Tab-separated table of C-alpha atoms in Angstrom:
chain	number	residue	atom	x	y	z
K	807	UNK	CA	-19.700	-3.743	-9.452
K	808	UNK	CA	-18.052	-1.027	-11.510
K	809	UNK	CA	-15.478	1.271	-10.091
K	810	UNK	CA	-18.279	3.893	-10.346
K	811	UNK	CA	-20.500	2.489	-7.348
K	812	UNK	CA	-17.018	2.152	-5.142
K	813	UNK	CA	-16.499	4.381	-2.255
K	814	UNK	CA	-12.720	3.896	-0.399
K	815	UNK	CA	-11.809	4.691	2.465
K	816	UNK	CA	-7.757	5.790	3.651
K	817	UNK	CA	-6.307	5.805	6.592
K	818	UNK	CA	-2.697	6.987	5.802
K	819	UNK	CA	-0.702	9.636	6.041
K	820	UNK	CA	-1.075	12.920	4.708
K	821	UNK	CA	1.763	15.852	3.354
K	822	UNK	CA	1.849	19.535	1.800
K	823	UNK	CA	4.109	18.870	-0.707
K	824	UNK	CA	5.100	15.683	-2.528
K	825	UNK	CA	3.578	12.175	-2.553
K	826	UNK	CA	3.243	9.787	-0.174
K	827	UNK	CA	0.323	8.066	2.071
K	828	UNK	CA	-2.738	9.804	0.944
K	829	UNK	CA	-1.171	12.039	-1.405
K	830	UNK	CA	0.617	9.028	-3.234
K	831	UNK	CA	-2.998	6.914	-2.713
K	832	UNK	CA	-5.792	8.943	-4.118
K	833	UNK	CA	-4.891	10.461	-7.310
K	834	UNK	CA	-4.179	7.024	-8.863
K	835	UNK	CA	-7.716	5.403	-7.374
K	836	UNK	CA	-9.611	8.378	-8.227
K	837	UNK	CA	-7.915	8.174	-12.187
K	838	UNK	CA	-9.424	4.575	-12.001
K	839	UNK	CA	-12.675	5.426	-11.322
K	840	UNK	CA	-13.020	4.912	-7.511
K	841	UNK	CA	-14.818	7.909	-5.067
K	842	UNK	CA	-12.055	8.344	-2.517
K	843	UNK	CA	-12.566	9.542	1.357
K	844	UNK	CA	-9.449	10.165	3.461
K	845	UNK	CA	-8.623	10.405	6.737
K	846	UNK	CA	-4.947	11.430	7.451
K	847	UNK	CA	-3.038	9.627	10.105
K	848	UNK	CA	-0.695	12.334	10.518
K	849	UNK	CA	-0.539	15.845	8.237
K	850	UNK	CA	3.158	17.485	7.672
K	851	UNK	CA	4.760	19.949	5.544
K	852	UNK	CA	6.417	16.958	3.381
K	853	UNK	CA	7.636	13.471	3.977
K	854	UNK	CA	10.406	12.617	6.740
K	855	UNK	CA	13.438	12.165	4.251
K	856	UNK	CA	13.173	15.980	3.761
K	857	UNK	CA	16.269	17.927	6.414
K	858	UNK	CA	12.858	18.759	8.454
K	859	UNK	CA	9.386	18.509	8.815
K	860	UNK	CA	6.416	20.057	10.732
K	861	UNK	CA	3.155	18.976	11.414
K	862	UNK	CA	0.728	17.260	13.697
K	863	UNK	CA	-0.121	13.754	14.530
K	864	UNK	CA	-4.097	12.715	14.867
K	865	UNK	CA	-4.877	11.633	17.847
K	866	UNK	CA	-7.418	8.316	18.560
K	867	UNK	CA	-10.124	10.783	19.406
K	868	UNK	CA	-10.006	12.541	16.631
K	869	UNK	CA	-10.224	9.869	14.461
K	870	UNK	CA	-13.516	8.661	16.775
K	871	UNK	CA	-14.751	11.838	16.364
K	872	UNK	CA	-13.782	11.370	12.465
K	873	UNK	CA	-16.099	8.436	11.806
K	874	UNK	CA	-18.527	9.044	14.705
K	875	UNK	CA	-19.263	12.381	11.907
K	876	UNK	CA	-19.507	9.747	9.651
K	877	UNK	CA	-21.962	7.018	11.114
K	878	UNK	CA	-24.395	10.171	12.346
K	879	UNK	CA	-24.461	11.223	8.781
K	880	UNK	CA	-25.177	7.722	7.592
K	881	UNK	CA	-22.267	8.404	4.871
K	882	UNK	CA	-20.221	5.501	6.423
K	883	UNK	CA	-20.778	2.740	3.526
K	884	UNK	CA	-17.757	1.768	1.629
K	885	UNK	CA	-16.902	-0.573	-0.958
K	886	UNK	CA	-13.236	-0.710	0.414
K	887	UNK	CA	-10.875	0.579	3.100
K	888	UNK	CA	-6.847	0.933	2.476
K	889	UNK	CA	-4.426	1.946	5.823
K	890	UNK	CA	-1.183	3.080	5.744
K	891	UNK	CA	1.050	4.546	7.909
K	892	UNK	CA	0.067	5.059	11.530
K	893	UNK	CA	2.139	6.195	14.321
K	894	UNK	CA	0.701	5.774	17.612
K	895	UNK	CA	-0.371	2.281	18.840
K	896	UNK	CA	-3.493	3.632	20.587
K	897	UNK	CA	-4.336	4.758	16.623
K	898	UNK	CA	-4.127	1.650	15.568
K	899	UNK	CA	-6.505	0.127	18.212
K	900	UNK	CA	-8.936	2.920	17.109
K	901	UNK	CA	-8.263	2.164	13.355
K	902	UNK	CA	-9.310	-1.860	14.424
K	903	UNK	CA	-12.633	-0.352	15.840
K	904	UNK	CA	-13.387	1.544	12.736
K	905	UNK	CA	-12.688	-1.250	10.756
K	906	UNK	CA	-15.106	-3.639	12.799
K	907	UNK	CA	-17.823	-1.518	12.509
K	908	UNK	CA	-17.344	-0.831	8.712
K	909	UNK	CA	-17.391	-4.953	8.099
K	910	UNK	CA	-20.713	-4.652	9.921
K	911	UNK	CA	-22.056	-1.801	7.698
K	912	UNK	CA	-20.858	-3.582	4.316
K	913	UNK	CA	-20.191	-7.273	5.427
K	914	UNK	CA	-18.414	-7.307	1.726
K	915	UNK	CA	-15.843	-4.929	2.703
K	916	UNK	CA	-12.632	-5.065	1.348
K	917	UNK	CA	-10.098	-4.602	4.004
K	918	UNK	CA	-6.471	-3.653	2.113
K	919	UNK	CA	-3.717	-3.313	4.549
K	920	UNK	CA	-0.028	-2.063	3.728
K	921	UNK	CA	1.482	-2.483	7.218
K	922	UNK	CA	3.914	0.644	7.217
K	923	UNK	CA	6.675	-0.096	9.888
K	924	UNK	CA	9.832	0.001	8.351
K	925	UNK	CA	12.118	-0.990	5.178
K	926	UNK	CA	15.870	-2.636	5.242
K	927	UNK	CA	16.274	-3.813	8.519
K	928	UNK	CA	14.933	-0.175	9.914
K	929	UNK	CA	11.684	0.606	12.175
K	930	UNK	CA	10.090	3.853	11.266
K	931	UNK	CA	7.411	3.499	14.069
K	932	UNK	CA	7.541	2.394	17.773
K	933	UNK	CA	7.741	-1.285	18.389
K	934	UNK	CA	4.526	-1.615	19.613
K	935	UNK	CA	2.692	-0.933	16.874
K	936	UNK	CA	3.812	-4.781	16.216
K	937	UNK	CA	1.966	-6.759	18.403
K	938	UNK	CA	-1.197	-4.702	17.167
K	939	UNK	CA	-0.991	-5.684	13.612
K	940	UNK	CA	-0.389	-9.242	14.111
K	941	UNK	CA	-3.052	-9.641	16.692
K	942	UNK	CA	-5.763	-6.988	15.540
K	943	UNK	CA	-5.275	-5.942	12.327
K	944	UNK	CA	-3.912	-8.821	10.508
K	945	UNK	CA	-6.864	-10.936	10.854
K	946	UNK	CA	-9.153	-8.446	9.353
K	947	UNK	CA	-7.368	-7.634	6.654
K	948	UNK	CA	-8.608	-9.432	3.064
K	949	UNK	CA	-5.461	-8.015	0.883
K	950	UNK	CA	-1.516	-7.498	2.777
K	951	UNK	CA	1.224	-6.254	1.076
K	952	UNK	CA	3.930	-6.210	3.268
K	953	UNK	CA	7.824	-5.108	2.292
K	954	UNK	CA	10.030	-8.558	2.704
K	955	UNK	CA	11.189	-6.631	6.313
K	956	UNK	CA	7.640	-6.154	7.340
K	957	UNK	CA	6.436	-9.626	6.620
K	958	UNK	CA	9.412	-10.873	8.796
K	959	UNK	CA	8.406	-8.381	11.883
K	960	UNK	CA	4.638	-9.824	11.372
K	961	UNK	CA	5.508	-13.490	11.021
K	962	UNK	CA	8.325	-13.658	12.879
K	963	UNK	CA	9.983	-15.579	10.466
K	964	UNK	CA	13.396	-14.877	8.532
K	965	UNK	CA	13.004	-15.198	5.083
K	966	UNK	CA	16.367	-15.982	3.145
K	967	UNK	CA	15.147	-17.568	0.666
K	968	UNK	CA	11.683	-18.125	-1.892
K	969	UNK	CA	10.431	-21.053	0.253
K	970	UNK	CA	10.855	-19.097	3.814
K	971	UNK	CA	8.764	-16.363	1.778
K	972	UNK	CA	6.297	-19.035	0.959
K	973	UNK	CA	5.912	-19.640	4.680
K	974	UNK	CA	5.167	-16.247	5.734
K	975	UNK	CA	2.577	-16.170	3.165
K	976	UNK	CA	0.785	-19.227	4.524
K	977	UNK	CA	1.123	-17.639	8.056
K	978	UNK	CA	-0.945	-14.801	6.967
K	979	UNK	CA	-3.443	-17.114	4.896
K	980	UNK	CA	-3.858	-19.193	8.109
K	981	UNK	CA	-4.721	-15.468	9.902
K	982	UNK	CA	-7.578	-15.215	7.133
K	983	UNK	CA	-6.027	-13.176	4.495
K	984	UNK	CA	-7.414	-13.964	1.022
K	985	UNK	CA	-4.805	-12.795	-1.002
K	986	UNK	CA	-0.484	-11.255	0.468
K	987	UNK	CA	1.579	-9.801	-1.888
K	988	UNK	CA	5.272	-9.227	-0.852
K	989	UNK	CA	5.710	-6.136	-2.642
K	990	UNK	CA	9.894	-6.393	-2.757
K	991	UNK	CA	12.336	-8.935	-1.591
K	992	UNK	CA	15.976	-9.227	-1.989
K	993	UNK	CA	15.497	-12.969	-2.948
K	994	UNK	CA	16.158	-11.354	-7.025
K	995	UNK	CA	19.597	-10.733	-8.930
K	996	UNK	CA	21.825	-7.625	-8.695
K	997	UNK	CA	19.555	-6.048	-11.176
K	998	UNK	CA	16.175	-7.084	-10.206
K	999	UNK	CA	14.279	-7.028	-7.059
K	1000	UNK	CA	11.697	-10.125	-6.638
K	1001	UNK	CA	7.704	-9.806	-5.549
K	1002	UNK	CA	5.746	-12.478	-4.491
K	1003	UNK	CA	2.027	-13.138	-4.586
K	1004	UNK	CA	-0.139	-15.967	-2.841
K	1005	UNK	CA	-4.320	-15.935	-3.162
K	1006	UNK	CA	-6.763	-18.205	-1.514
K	1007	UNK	CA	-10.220	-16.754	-2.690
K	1008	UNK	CA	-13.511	-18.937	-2.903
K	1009	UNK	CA	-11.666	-22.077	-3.167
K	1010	UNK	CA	-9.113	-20.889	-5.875
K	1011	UNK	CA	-5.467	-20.971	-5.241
K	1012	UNK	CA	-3.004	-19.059	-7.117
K	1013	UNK	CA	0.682	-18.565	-6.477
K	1014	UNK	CA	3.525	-15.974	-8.266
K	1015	UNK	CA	6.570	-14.335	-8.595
K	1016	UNK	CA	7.225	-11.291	-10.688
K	1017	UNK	CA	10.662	-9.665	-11.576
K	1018	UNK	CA	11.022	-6.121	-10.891
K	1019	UNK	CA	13.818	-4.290	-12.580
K	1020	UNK	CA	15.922	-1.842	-9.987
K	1021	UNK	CA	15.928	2.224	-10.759
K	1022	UNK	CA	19.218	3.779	-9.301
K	1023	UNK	CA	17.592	6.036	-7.376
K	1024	UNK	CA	15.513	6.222	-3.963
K	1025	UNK	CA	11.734	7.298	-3.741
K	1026	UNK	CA	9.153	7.795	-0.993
K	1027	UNK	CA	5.596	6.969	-1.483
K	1028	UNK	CA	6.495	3.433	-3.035
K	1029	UNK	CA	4.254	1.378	-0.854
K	1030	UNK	CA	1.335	3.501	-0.737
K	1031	UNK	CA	1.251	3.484	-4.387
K	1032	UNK	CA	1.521	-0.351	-5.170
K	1033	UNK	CA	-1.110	-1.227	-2.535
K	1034	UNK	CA	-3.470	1.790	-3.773
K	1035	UNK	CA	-2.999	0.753	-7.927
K	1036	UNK	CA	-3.387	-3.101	-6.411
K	1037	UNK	CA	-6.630	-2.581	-4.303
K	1038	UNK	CA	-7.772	-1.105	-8.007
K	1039	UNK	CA	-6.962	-3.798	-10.196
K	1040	UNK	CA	-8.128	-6.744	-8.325
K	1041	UNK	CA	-11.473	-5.353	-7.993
K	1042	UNK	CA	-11.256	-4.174	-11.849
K	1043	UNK	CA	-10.500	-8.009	-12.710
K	1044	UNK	CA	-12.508	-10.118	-10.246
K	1045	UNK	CA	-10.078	-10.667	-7.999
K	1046	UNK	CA	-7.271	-12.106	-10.833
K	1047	UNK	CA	-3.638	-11.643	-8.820
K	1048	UNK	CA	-1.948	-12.331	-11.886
K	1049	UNK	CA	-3.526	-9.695	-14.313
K	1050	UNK	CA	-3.818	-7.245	-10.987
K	1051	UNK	CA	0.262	-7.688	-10.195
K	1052	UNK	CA	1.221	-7.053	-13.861
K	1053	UNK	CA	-0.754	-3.809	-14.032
K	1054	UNK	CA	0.569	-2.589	-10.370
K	1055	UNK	CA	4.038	-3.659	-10.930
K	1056	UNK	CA	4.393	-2.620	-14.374
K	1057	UNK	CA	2.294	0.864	-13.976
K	1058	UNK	CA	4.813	1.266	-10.851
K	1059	UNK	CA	7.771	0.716	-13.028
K	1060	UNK	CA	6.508	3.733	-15.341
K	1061	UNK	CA	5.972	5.904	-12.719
K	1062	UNK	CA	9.290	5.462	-11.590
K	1063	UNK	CA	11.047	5.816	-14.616
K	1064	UNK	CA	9.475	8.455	-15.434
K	1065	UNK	CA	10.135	10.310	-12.291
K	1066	UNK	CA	14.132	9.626	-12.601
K	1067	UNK	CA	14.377	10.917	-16.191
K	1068	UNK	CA	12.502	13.925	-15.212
K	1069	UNK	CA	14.846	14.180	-11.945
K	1070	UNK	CA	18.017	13.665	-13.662
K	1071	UNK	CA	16.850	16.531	-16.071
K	1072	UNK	CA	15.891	18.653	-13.556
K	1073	UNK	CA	19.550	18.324	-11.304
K	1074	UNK	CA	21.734	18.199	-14.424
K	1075	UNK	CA	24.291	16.287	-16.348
K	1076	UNK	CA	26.418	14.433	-13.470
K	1077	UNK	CA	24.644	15.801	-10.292
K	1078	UNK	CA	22.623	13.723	-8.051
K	1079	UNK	CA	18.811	14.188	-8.127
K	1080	UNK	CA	17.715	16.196	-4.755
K	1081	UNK	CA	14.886	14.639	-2.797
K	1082	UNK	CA	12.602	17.090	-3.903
K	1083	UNK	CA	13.354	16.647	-7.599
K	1084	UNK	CA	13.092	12.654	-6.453
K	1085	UNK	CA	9.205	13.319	-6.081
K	1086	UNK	CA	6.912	10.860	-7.666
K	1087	UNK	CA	5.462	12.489	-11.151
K	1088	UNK	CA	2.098	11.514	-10.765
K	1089	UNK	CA	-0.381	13.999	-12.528
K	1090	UNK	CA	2.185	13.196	-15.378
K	1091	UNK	CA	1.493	9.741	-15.690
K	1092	UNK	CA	-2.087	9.980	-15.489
K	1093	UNK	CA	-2.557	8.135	-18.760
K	1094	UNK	CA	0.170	5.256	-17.615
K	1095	UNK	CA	-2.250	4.912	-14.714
K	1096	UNK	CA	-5.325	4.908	-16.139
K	1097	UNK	CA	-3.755	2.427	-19.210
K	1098	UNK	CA	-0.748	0.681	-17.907
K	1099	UNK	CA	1.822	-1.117	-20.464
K	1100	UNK	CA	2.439	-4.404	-19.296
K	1101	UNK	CA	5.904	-4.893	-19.122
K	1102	UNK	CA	6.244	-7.082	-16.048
K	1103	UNK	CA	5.026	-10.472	-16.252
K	1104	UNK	CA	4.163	-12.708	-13.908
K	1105	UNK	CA	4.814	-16.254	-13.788
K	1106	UNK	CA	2.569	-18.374	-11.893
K	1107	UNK	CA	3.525	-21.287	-10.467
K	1108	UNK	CA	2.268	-24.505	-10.237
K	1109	UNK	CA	0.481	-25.542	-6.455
């Protein structure tokens, strides 16, 4: 099926100004050819690393009033559905329900879940939000791509090293997820992050690791990026991790850089970059989306 026939659905976050959840999701899935529908978990001025925010938080009966809109209208048929960030636990149970019922509309659904709960050691959502992805969501979702902090919450295993990484994977195979991607671990060198990839789809196994060279700066909107540009290129090439990771990872990578040079130029010679100026560029690198340079590879390894 081409890109043109496929409708997705997000559940994620939504903000004024800037990029992240939604904002960070769409533009890039839209540039690749994908009909995008959002729903936003929660809609402030900007993100949370700003001195303020203001907003509101949607609430589980919106979002049943959201779909129920939907399902009435018969305009409830997608190809895929991505979540994000969600806040409130009772959400989440909602977001399972929606979820169900789209799998029963399109049994081919493709379910991509980033699990947004936290990063370095750091919750950004209540603790029981927990329990509800690793009972509920988990075992619906087809595609994960957990941070290496997230995968630990969800697994409940520590991972120190490649082959505790390796374990967490299987645990979410063993839940019924085709295909995890550990978008960053520390497991790299000073000067390079490490992501790791495990699929099991229609009998076909394929394991990898992919170096990720480190930016000297911090950005927002990350994770809703690499799981948006990843839901895209696995359906683009049938489902190949390798070919999909390269294209996320290296189209990420881009993005990034991009962003810091025009940051740095924007704050000065020897001043910091604000968070504003720290922004993703993303209408800028439309044509780095739409045609990403590979310059990550991945190395596959042997099962």
């Amino acid at each position: 099926m081409s890109a043109a026939n496929c409708r997705v659905l997000s559940i994620q976050s939504h903000v004024v100004s800037g990029y992240v959840g939604n904002k960070s999701a769409t533009f890039p899935l839209q540039v690749l050819g994908f009909e995008v529908d959002t729903i936003n978990s929660v809609q402030f001025s900007n993100h949370t690393g700003y001195k303020c925010f203001k907003g509101q938080v949607l609430k589980d009966s919106d979002l049943t009033e959201l779909y129920e809109g939907l399902k009435e209208n018969n305009i409830n048929h997608y190809t895929h559905l991505l979540t994000g960030y969600v806040f409130a636990k009772s959400f989440l149970h909602k977001v399972c329900e929606v979820i169900t019922d789209l799998k029963k509309v399109n049994p081919n659904l493709v379910y991509v879940c980033d699990p947004v709960m936290g990063d370095n050691g750091k919750l950004y959502v209540p603790a029981d939000l927990l329990p509800v992805y690793r009972d509920h969501v988990i075992p619906l979702a087809d595609i994960i791509t957990p941070n290496q902090y997230e995968a630990e919450l969800l697994t409940g295993i520590d991972i120190k090293t490649e082959a505790d990484a390796w374990k967490a994977m299987d645990f979410f195979h063993s839940k019924g997820v085709k295909t995890v991607m550990i978008s960053s671990t520390d497991l790299g060198t000073d000067d390079k992050l490490l992501g790791l990839g495990s699929s099991k789809i229609d009998g076909k196994k394929t394991a990898l690791r992919i170096e990720i060279p480190k930016l000297p700066a911090s950005y927002t909107g990350t994770g809703d990026l690499f799981a948006a540009l990843l839901l895209a290129w696995m359906h683009h090439h049938n489902n190949d991790l390798k070919i999909a990771c390269e294209k996320t990872v290296s189209c990420m990578q881009t993005v990034l850089r991009k962003t810091l040079e025009a940051a740095q130029r924007q704050a000065g010679e020897g001043n910091k970059p604000t968070v504003k100026e720290l922004e993703l560029k993303m209408v800028q690198c439309k044509k780095d989306i739409e045609e990403p340079v590979i310059t990550c590879s991945a190395q596959v390894l042997e099962s």
